[in-house]
XYZ file of C-alpha atoms in Angstrom:
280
model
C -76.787 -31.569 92.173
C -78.002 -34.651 94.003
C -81.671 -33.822 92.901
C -80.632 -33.400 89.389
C -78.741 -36.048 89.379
C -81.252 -38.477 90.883
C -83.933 -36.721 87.957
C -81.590 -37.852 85.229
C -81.396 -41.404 86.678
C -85.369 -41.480 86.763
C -85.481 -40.792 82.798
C -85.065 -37.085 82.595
C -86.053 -37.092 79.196
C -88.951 -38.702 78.627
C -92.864 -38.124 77.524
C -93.261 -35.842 80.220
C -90.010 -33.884 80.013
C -91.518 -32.324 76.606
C -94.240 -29.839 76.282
C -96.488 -30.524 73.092
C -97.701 -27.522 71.161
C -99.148 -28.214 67.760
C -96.534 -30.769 65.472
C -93.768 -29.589 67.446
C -92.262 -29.589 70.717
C -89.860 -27.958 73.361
C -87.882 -29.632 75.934
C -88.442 -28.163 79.679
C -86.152 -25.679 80.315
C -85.814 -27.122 83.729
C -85.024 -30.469 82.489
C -82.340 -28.581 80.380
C -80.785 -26.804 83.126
C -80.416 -29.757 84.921
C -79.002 -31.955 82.235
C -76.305 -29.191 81.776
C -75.714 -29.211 85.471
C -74.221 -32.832 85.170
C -71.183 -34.016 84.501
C -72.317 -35.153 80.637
C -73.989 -31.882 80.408
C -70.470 -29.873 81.616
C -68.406 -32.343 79.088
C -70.983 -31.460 76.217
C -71.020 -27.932 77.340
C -66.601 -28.008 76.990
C -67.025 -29.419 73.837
C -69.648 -27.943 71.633
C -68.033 -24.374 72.863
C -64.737 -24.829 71.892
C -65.502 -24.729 67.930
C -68.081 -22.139 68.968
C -65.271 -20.083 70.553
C -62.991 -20.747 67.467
C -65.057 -19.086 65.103
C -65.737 -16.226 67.687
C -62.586 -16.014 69.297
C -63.639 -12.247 70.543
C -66.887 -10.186 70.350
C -65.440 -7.519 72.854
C -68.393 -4.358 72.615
C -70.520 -6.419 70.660
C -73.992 -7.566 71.594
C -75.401 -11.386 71.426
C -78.496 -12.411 71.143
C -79.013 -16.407 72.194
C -82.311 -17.958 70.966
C -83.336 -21.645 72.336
C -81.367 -22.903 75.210
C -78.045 -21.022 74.136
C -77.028 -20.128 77.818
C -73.873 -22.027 78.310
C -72.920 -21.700 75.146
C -73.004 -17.687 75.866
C -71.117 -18.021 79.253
C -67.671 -17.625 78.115
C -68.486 -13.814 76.389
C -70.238 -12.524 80.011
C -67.238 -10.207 80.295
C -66.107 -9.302 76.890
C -69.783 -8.843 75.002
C -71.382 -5.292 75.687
C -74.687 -7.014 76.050
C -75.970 -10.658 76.334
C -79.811 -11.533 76.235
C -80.961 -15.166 76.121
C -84.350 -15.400 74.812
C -86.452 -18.646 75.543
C -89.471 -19.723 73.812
C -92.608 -19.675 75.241
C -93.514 -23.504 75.087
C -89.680 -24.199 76.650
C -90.287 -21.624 79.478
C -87.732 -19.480 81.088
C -85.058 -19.016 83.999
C -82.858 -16.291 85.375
C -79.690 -16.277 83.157
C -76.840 -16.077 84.208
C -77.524 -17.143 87.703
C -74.845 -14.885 89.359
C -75.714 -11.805 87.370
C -79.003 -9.691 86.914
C -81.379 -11.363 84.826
C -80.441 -11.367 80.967
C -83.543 -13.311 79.452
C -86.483 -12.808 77.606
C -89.597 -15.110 77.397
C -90.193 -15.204 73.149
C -92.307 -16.399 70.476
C -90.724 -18.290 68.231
C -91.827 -16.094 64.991
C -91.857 -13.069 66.770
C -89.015 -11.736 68.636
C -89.463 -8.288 71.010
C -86.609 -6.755 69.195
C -86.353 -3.636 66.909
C -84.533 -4.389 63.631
C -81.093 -4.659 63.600
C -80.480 -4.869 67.471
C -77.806 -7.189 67.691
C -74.347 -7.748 66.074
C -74.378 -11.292 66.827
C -77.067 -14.527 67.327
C -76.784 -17.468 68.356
C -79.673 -21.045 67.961
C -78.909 -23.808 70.342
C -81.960 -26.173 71.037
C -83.947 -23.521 68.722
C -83.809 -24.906 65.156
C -83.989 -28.480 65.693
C -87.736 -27.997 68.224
C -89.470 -24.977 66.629
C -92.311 -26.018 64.666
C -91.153 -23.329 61.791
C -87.355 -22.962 61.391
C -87.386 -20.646 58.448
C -89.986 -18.326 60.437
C -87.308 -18.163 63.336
C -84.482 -17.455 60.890
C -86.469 -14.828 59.026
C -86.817 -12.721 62.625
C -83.169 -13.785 63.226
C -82.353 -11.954 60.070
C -84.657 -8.675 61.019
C -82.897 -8.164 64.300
C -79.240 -8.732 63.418
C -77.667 -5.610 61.936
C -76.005 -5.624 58.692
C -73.188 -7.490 58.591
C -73.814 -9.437 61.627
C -73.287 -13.350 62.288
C -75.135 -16.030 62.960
C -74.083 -19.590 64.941
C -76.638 -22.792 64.535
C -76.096 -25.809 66.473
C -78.370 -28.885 65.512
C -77.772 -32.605 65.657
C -76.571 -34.184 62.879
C -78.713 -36.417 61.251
C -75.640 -39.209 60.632
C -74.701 -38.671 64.097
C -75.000 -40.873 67.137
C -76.519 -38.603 69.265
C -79.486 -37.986 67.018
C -80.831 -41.433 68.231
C -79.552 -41.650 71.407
C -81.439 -40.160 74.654
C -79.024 -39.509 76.327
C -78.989 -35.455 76.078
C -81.256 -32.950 74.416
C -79.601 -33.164 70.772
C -81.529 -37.255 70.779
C -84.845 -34.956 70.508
C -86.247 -32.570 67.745
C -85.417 -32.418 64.179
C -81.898 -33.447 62.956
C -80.602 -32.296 59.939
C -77.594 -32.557 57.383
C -74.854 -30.089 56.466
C -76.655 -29.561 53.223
C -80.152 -29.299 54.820
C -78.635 -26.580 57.574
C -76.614 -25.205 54.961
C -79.585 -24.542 52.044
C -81.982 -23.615 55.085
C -79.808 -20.571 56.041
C -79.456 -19.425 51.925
C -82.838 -19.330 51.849
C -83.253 -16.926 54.796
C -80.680 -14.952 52.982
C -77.820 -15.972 55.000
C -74.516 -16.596 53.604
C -72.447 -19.743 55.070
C -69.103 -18.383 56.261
C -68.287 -21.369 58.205
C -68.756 -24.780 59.953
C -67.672 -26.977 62.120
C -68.603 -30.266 64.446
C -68.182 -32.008 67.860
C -69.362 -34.463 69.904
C -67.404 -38.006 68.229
C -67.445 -40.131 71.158
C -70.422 -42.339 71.458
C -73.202 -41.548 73.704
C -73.008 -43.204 76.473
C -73.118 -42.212 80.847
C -69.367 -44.995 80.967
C -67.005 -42.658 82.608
C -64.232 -44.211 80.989
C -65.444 -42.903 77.358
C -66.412 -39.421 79.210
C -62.827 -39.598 80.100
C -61.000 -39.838 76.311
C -63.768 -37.670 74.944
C -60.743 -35.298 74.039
C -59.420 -38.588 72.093
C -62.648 -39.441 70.149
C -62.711 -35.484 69.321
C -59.412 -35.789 67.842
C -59.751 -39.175 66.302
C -63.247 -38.165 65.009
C -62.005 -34.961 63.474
C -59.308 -36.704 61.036
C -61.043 -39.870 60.652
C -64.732 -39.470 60.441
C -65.907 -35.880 60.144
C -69.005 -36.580 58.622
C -70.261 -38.757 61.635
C -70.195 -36.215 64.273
C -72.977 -35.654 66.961
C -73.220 -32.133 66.032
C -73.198 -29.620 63.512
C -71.821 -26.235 64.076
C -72.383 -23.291 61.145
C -71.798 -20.233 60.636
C -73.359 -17.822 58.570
C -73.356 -13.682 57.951
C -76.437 -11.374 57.212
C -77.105 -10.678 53.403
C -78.921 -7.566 52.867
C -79.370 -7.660 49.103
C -80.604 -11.109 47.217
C -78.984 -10.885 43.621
C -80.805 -11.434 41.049
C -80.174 -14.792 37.944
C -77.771 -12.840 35.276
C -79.858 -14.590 32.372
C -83.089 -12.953 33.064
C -84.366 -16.562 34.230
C -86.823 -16.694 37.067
C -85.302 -17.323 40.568
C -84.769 -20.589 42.124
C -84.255 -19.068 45.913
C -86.437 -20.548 48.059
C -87.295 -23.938 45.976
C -85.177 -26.700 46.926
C -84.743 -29.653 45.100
C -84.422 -33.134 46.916
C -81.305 -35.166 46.945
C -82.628 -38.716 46.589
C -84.239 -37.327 42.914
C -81.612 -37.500 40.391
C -80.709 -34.658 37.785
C -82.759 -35.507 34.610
C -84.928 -37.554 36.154
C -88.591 -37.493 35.387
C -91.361 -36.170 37.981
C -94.132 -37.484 36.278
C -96.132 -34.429 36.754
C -96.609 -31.209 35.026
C -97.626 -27.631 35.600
C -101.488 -27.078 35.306
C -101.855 -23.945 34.035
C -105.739 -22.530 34.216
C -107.740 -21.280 31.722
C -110.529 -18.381 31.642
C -112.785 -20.826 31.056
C -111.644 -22.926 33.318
C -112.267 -20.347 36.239
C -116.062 -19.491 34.950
């Protein structure tokens, strides 16, 4: 504890905490372990699993599947769940998980997950969404190994949230998003949004006194100013079948349509549609 403690003091997360591959990048999973080792980390860890543990009050029998850094989150199902498998991505690196059991993880790609279809009855994404370099390609293997049926938790920073820009933990790194963002993300990779929830309203900061009344800001921030929270919690179920427009017209699923361009508005630019001449 005194080592970890004395990392976070010298800048745990900084340039060299991260591992670059390509345009995206991973955290050190032993710079994560170590944050969640701390006091901030256990107070984070308390309350980012309580709505977690709302929504899946019980998975007694089932099996969960934790992609990312999901291994606290997944602590509180070690004796109910009928099997638990963390899988890490390659560029993040790996540990024995959980520490006091036989080893429950998997080294991963993120597009390519050593799973047959339909393994698992639940999945969960914690540090996964928000650092892979393709977030639909991880969802789209998320989908092919959860069975029919089966549910799906995401937790990303929230892009209005303080601890998007704050250093502080591992949600100040990586790609925030919004509710709608998270939300139209998941319907394209033919999920269906069941639920969602936040956490983390107290301001990001080491002051033990805030640390302290997090429980306070958690309330306060729930009734007062939802929309500002540090994180975004949502849930979402497996669709097997994608229906199909009533009207005949073409499908939409798949093409989103920014927020900052309003309805009617013109693009200035049109379809170019090619010729046979044109080709020759």
């Amino acid at each position: 504890m005194i080592r970890s403690l004395a990392l976070w003091r010298g800048s745990l997360f900084n340039r060299g905490a991260f591992i670059l591959r390509a345009d995206y990048m991973y955290l050190d999973v032993v710079h994560l372990r170590a944050f969640y080792d701390l006091p901030l980390g256990q107070l984070l860890r308390g309350l980012i699993g309580a709505p977690v543990e709302r929504m899946w009050p019980d998975i007694k029998g089932q099996s969960l599947l934790g992609i990312g850094y999901a291994g606290p989150f997944m602590r509180s199902y070690l004796g109910s769940a009928d099997r638990l498998v963390a899988a890490m991505p390659a560029p993040q690196g790996a540990i024995h998980w959980p520490r006091e059991k036989d080893n429950a993880c998997a080294l991963i790609e993120d597009g390519a997950l050593p799973f047959h279809d339909a393994t698992f009855d639940r999945i969960m994404l914690v540090h996964a969404l928000d650092h892979c370099s393709d977030p639909s390609a991880m969802l789209r293997e998320a989908w092919r190994v959860l069975a029919p049926g089966g549910r799906l938790i995401a937790v990303v920073p929230n892009r209005r949230g303080l601890w998007a820009r704050s250093e502080l933990s591992p949600f100040g790194y990586g790609r925030p998003y919004s509710g709608r963002q998270l939300k139209e993300l998941l319907k394209n990779c033919q999920f269906n949004v069941t639920g969602d929830s936040e956490a983390l309203f107290m301001p990001p900061s080491r002051s033990i006194g805030i640390q302290r009344a997090a429980r306070t800001w958690e309330a306060l921030g729930h009734r007062f100013w939802p929309a500002f929270a540090g994180i975004l919690i949502m849930e979402a179920e497996k669709v097997v079948f994608r229906s199909l427009p009533a009207d005949g017209k073409k499908s939409r699923l798949g093409v989103l349509r920014p927020v900052f361009i309003p309805d009617g508005a013109a693009t200035g630019l049109k379809p170019v549609r090619r010729t046979q001449s044109d080709i020759s």
